[in-house]
Amino acid sequence: MRAAPLHRYELFHTSDIDHARELASRVFCEHQLVPHSRISQLDARLHSTKLDRTAVSYLAYGADVRISPGARDYYAVLLPLRGECRMSLGSRRIVADTSTAVIVSPEERLLMHWQDRCQQLILRIDRDTINAHLQEVTGAGPDTPIAFAPVMPVTFGLKHSWRMALLNLVADLDQEHSLSGSALAARAYERALLSGLLLAQPHNYENQLSHEGGTTHPRAVRMAIEIMRSQPAEEHTSTSLARKAGVDTRTLQRAFRRSMDTTPMTYLRQLRLQRARDELSTYDIEQTSVSRVAARWGFPHAGRFSVMYREKFGEPPSRTLHR
């Protein structure tokens, strides 16, 4: 059996829920940890190590559990490697899974429901650390707290690149002789992750950051994304989006390639797949069907939709609907 990520940094492996809560609190924060049902058998493990000013952890409970964290002074990037975690983040309901990471900001009210199969990597970034890094790369520290958009789709573009950087770091840490085991290399890895997060994920200071060839997301790209997100079911084309964004088609396509590492139509397809998943997760089989949801989101061929859905989410749409 393949060893779990960060296996060289095991802090605990236990079936005792109080023991798991106590030791996990030392790495993260005080929290309530409650099994979802009386018959849930815990198989919890936590692997964790510090880089320089951040920490990366692997956490799994092996049972359905509910977690209510207390006060925090750090950002947490939660990246499921398997299964899913349903969250209430402030007033929002969010599902983290293998295609969607979630960034939790300090002091945000958070409730989590971990599925029994859920396994996550968690990058902990203290508030002072990300503030100092923003000042380092822009020349000015934040006047107000950095607020990241919480949902981070990691299947394409810069966000996918950031996910791969974190996975590569974890793979290196798992080696007996690893570059990241040295303080010098660990600092370099950490700087790359912090810079990448500021570049890849929307936040309230992104306009202060520069990117090769222009801003992180040029105006035309931002406009096209806003149009697609607000009207995902419309029959958009690259040409129609370019016209609404005030540029020609080739300019928009080049801008998407440069800043998003994808095309407008690929971005739209990924967005529609996510909306279809949201709908399939909301309704049950008596209320809708896979083919009906697929057609509603612009996928007239249910078979092709199922193939793309499985590639993106790791399961067929019928399983999501039946869950």
Coordinates of C-alpha atoms in Angstrom, one line a residue:
M1 CA 0.0 0.0 0.0
R2 CA 1.3 3.5 -0.9
A3 CA 2.3 5.5 2.1
A4 CA 0.1 8.5 2.9
P5 CA 1.5 12.0 2.0
L6 CA 4.1 13.4 4.5
H7 CA 4.4 10.0 6.1
R8 CA 7.8 10.9 7.4
Y9 CA 6.2 13.6 9.6
E10 CA 3.5 11.6 11.4
L11 CA 2.2 13.3 14.5
F12 CA -0.5 10.8 15.4
H13 CA -2.5 7.8 14.1
T14 CA -5.4 7.1 16.5
S15 CA -8.9 5.9 16.9
D16 CA -9.4 8.0 20.1
I17 CA -11.4 11.2 19.2
D18 CA -10.2 13.2 22.2
H19 CA -6.6 12.3 21.5
A20 CA -7.0 13.4 17.9
R21 CA -8.7 16.6 18.8
E22 CA -6.0 17.5 21.4
L23 CA -3.0 16.9 19.1
A24 CA -4.6 18.5 16.1
S25 CA -5.4 21.6 18.2
R26 CA -1.7 22.1 18.7
V27 CA -1.1 22.3 15.0
F28 CA -4.2 24.3 14.0
C29 CA -6.4 25.8 16.7
E30 CA -8.8 24.7 19.5
H31 CA -11.9 23.1 17.9
Q32 CA -14.8 20.8 18.5
L33 CA -14.6 17.4 16.8
V34 CA -17.8 15.3 16.8
P35 CA -18.5 12.1 14.9
H36 CA -21.4 12.3 12.5
S37 CA -23.0 9.2 14.0
R38 CA -22.5 7.0 17.0
I39 CA -21.3 4.1 14.9
S40 CA -18.5 6.1 13.2
Q41 CA -15.2 4.4 13.8
L42 CA -12.4 7.0 13.8
D43 CA -9.1 6.2 12.0
A44 CA -7.5 9.6 12.3
R45 CA -4.0 10.6 11.3
L46 CA -2.1 13.9 11.0
H47 CA 1.2 14.4 9.3
S48 CA 2.7 17.9 9.5
T49 CA 5.9 19.8 9.1
K50 CA 7.0 23.4 9.0
L51 CA 8.7 25.0 6.1
D52 CA 10.0 28.4 7.2
R53 CA 7.0 30.5 8.2
T54 CA 4.3 28.2 7.0
A55 CA 3.3 24.6 7.7
V56 CA 1.9 21.9 5.4
S57 CA -0.1 19.0 6.8
Y58 CA -2.0 15.9 5.7
L59 CA -5.1 15.2 7.7
A60 CA -7.7 12.4 7.5
Y61 CA -10.2 11.1 10.0
G62 CA -11.4 7.9 8.4
A63 CA -15.0 8.6 9.5
D64 CA -17.7 11.2 9.0
V65 CA -17.0 14.0 11.4
R66 CA -18.1 17.5 12.1
I67 CA -15.5 20.2 13.0
S68 CA -16.1 23.6 14.5
P69 CA -12.8 25.5 14.8
G70 CA -12.3 28.3 17.3
A71 CA -10.5 31.6 16.8
R72 CA -7.6 31.6 14.3
D73 CA -5.0 34.1 13.2
Y74 CA -4.0 32.3 10.0
Y75 CA -5.1 31.5 6.5
A76 CA -5.7 27.8 5.6
V77 CA -5.7 26.4 2.1
L78 CA -7.6 23.1 2.2
L79 CA -6.9 20.8 -0.8
P80 CA -8.7 17.5 -0.7
L81 CA -6.8 14.6 -2.2
R82 CA -9.8 12.3 -1.9
G83 CA -13.5 12.6 -1.0
E84 CA -15.1 15.9 -0.1
C85 CA -15.6 18.3 2.7
R86 CA -18.8 20.4 3.0
M87 CA -18.3 23.7 4.7
S88 CA -20.3 26.6 6.0
L89 CA -18.0 29.6 5.6
G90 CA -19.7 32.7 7.0
S91 CA -23.0 32.7 5.1
R92 CA -21.7 30.6 2.2
R93 CA -22.1 26.9 1.6
I94 CA -19.0 25.4 -0.1
V95 CA -17.9 21.9 -1.1
A96 CA -14.2 21.2 -1.3
D97 CA -13.2 18.3 -3.4
T98 CA -10.4 17.1 -5.6
S99 CA -11.2 19.8 -8.2
T100 CA -11.9 22.6 -5.7
A101 CA -9.7 23.9 -2.9
V102 CA -10.9 26.3 -0.3
I103 CA -9.1 29.2 1.3
V104 CA -10.3 30.1 4.8
S105 CA -9.4 33.5 6.1
P106 CA -8.7 34.3 9.8
E107 CA -11.6 34.8 12.0
E108 CA -14.2 33.6 9.4
R109 CA -16.8 31.5 11.0
L110 CA -16.3 28.0 9.8
L111 CA -18.1 24.7 10.2
M112 CA -17.0 21.5 8.4
H113 CA -18.4 18.1 7.6
W114 CA -15.7 15.7 6.5
Q115 CA -16.8 12.6 4.6
D116 CA -15.3 9.4 5.9
R117 CA -13.1 9.1 2.8
C118 CA -11.9 12.7 2.9
Q119 CA -8.1 13.2 2.9
Q120 CA -6.8 16.8 2.7
L121 CA -3.6 18.7 2.4
I122 CA -3.7 21.9 4.5
L123 CA -1.3 24.8 4.0
R124 CA -1.3 27.0 7.1
I125 CA -0.1 30.6 6.5
D126 CA 0.0 33.0 9.4
R127 CA -1.5 36.4 8.8
D128 CA 1.8 38.2 9.5
T129 CA 3.5 35.9 7.0
I130 CA 1.2 36.7 4.0
N131 CA 1.2 40.4 4.9
A132 CA 4.9 40.5 5.0
H133 CA 5.2 38.7 1.6
L134 CA 2.7 41.1 0.0
Q135 CA 4.8 44.0 1.2
E136 CA 7.9 42.3 -0.2
V137 CA 6.5 41.8 -3.7
T138 CA 4.6 45.0 -4.0
G139 CA 6.5 47.4 -1.8
A140 CA 3.4 48.2 0.4
G141 CA 1.8 46.2 3.1
P142 CA -2.0 45.8 3.4
D143 CA -4.0 48.6 5.0
T144 CA -6.9 46.2 5.6
P145 CA -6.8 42.4 5.9
I146 CA -6.1 40.4 2.8
A147 CA -9.4 38.8 1.7
F148 CA -9.0 35.9 -0.7
A149 CA -11.9 34.5 -2.7
P150 CA -12.7 31.3 -0.8
V151 CA -13.4 29.0 -3.7
M152 CA -10.3 27.9 -5.7
P153 CA -11.0 25.7 -8.7
V154 CA -7.7 23.8 -9.3
T155 CA -8.2 21.9 -12.6
F156 CA -6.8 24.4 -15.0
G157 CA -4.8 27.7 -15.4
L158 CA -2.7 29.3 -12.7
K159 CA -4.6 27.6 -9.9
H160 CA -3.8 24.2 -11.3
S161 CA -0.2 25.2 -11.5
W162 CA -0.3 26.3 -7.9
R163 CA -1.8 22.9 -6.8
M164 CA 0.9 21.0 -8.7
A165 CA 3.6 23.2 -7.0
L166 CA 2.1 22.2 -3.6
L167 CA 1.9 18.5 -4.6
N168 CA 5.5 18.6 -5.8
L169 CA 6.6 20.0 -2.5
V170 CA 4.9 17.3 -0.6
A171 CA 6.4 14.6 -2.9
D172 CA 9.8 16.1 -2.3
L173 CA 9.3 16.2 1.5
D174 CA 8.4 12.5 1.4
Q175 CA 11.9 11.6 0.0
E176 CA 14.6 10.6 2.4
H177 CA 17.0 13.0 0.7
S178 CA 15.0 16.1 -0.3
L179 CA 15.9 19.6 -1.2
S180 CA 13.0 20.9 0.8
G181 CA 14.6 19.4 3.9
S182 CA 17.2 22.2 3.9
A183 CA 16.2 25.6 5.3
L184 CA 17.4 27.4 2.2
A185 CA 15.3 25.3 -0.2
A186 CA 12.3 25.3 2.1
R187 CA 12.3 29.1 2.1
A188 CA 12.4 29.1 -1.7
Y189 CA 9.5 26.6 -1.9
E190 CA 7.6 28.7 0.5
R191 CA 8.2 32.0 -1.3
A192 CA 7.0 30.3 -4.6
L193 CA 3.8 29.1 -2.9
L194 CA 3.1 32.5 -1.4
S195 CA 3.7 34.4 -4.6
G196 CA 1.8 31.8 -6.6
L197 CA -1.2 32.1 -4.3
L198 CA -1.2 35.9 -4.6
L199 CA -1.0 35.6 -8.4
A200 CA -3.4 32.7 -8.9
Q201 CA -6.3 33.5 -6.5
P202 CA -8.5 36.6 -6.6
H203 CA -8.1 38.9 -3.6
N204 CA -8.5 42.5 -2.6
Y205 CA -4.9 43.5 -3.4
E206 CA -4.5 41.7 -6.8
N207 CA -4.4 45.0 -8.7
Q208 CA -1.1 45.8 -7.0
L209 CA 0.6 42.7 -8.4
S210 CA 2.2 42.6 -11.8
H211 CA 2.4 39.7 -14.1
E212 CA 4.5 39.1 -17.2
G213 CA 2.8 40.9 -20.1
G214 CA 0.4 42.9 -17.9
T215 CA -1.8 42.6 -14.9
T216 CA -2.7 39.2 -13.4
H217 CA -6.0 39.2 -15.2
P218 CA -6.2 41.9 -18.0
R219 CA -9.4 43.9 -18.2
A220 CA -10.8 42.0 -21.2
V221 CA -10.3 38.7 -19.4
R222 CA -11.9 39.9 -16.2
M223 CA -14.9 41.2 -18.3
A224 CA -15.3 37.9 -20.2
I225 CA -15.1 35.9 -17.0
E226 CA -17.7 38.1 -15.3
I227 CA -20.0 37.7 -18.3
M228 CA -19.6 33.9 -18.3
R229 CA -20.1 33.6 -14.5
S230 CA -23.2 35.8 -14.5
Q231 CA -24.7 34.1 -17.6
P232 CA -23.1 30.6 -17.8
A233 CA -26.0 29.1 -19.7
E234 CA -25.9 31.6 -22.6
E235 CA -24.6 30.5 -26.0
H236 CA -21.3 32.4 -25.7
T237 CA -18.5 32.2 -28.3
S238 CA -15.0 33.6 -28.2
T239 CA -16.1 36.2 -30.7
S240 CA -19.2 37.3 -28.8
L241 CA -17.2 37.5 -25.6
A242 CA -14.5 39.5 -27.3
R243 CA -17.0 41.9 -28.7
K244 CA -18.6 42.5 -25.3
A245 CA -15.1 42.9 -23.7
G246 CA -14.2 45.5 -26.4
V247 CA -11.3 43.6 -28.1
D248 CA -11.0 41.3 -31.1
T249 CA -11.2 37.6 -30.8
R250 CA -7.5 36.9 -31.2
T251 CA -6.6 39.4 -28.5
L252 CA -9.0 37.8 -26.0
Q253 CA -7.7 34.3 -26.8
R254 CA -4.1 35.4 -26.3
A255 CA -4.9 37.2 -23.1
F256 CA -6.7 34.1 -21.7
R257 CA -3.7 31.9 -22.7
R258 CA -1.2 34.3 -21.1
S259 CA -3.0 35.0 -17.8
M260 CA -5.3 31.9 -17.3
D261 CA -3.4 29.2 -19.3
T262 CA -6.6 28.2 -21.1
T263 CA -9.1 29.4 -23.7
P264 CA -12.4 31.3 -23.2
M265 CA -14.4 28.2 -24.3
T266 CA -12.5 25.8 -22.1
Y267 CA -13.0 28.1 -19.2
L268 CA -16.7 28.2 -20.0
R269 CA -16.9 24.4 -20.2
Q270 CA -15.2 24.0 -16.9
L271 CA -17.6 26.6 -15.3
R272 CA -20.6 24.8 -16.7
L273 CA -19.4 21.4 -15.5
Q274 CA -19.1 22.9 -12.0
R275 CA -22.6 24.4 -12.2
A276 CA -23.9 21.0 -13.3
R277 CA -22.2 19.4 -10.3
D278 CA -23.7 21.9 -8.0
E279 CA -27.2 21.1 -9.4
L280 CA -26.6 17.3 -9.2
S281 CA -25.5 17.7 -5.6
T282 CA -28.6 19.7 -4.7
Y283 CA -31.3 17.5 -6.1
D284 CA -32.1 13.8 -5.9
I285 CA -33.0 11.3 -8.6
E286 CA -36.7 11.8 -8.2
Q287 CA -36.4 15.6 -9.0
T288 CA -34.1 15.5 -12.0
S289 CA -31.8 13.3 -14.2
V290 CA -28.3 13.5 -15.5
S291 CA -29.3 14.1 -19.1
R292 CA -31.7 16.9 -18.1
V293 CA -29.0 18.6 -16.1
A294 CA -26.4 18.1 -18.9
A295 CA -28.7 19.6 -21.5
R296 CA -29.5 22.6 -19.2
W297 CA -25.8 23.4 -19.0
G298 CA -25.0 23.1 -22.7
F299 CA -24.1 19.5 -23.0
P300 CA -26.6 17.9 -25.4
H301 CA -24.8 14.5 -25.5
A302 CA -25.1 12.9 -22.2
G303 CA -22.4 10.3 -22.9
R304 CA -19.8 12.9 -23.7
F305 CA -20.9 14.9 -20.7
S306 CA -20.4 11.9 -18.4
V307 CA -16.9 11.4 -19.8
M308 CA -15.9 15.0 -19.2
Y309 CA -17.6 15.0 -15.8
R310 CA -15.6 11.9 -14.7
E311 CA -12.4 13.4 -15.9
K312 CA -12.9 16.6 -13.9
F313 CA -14.5 15.2 -10.7
G314 CA -13.3 11.6 -10.5
E315 CA -16.8 10.1 -10.4
P316 CA -19.7 9.7 -12.9
P317 CA -22.5 12.3 -12.6
S318 CA -25.0 9.5 -11.7
R319 CA -23.0 8.9 -8.5
T320 CA -23.2 12.6 -7.5
L321 CA -27.0 12.5 -8.1
H322 CA -27.5 9.3 -6.1
R323 CA -25.4 10.5 -3.2

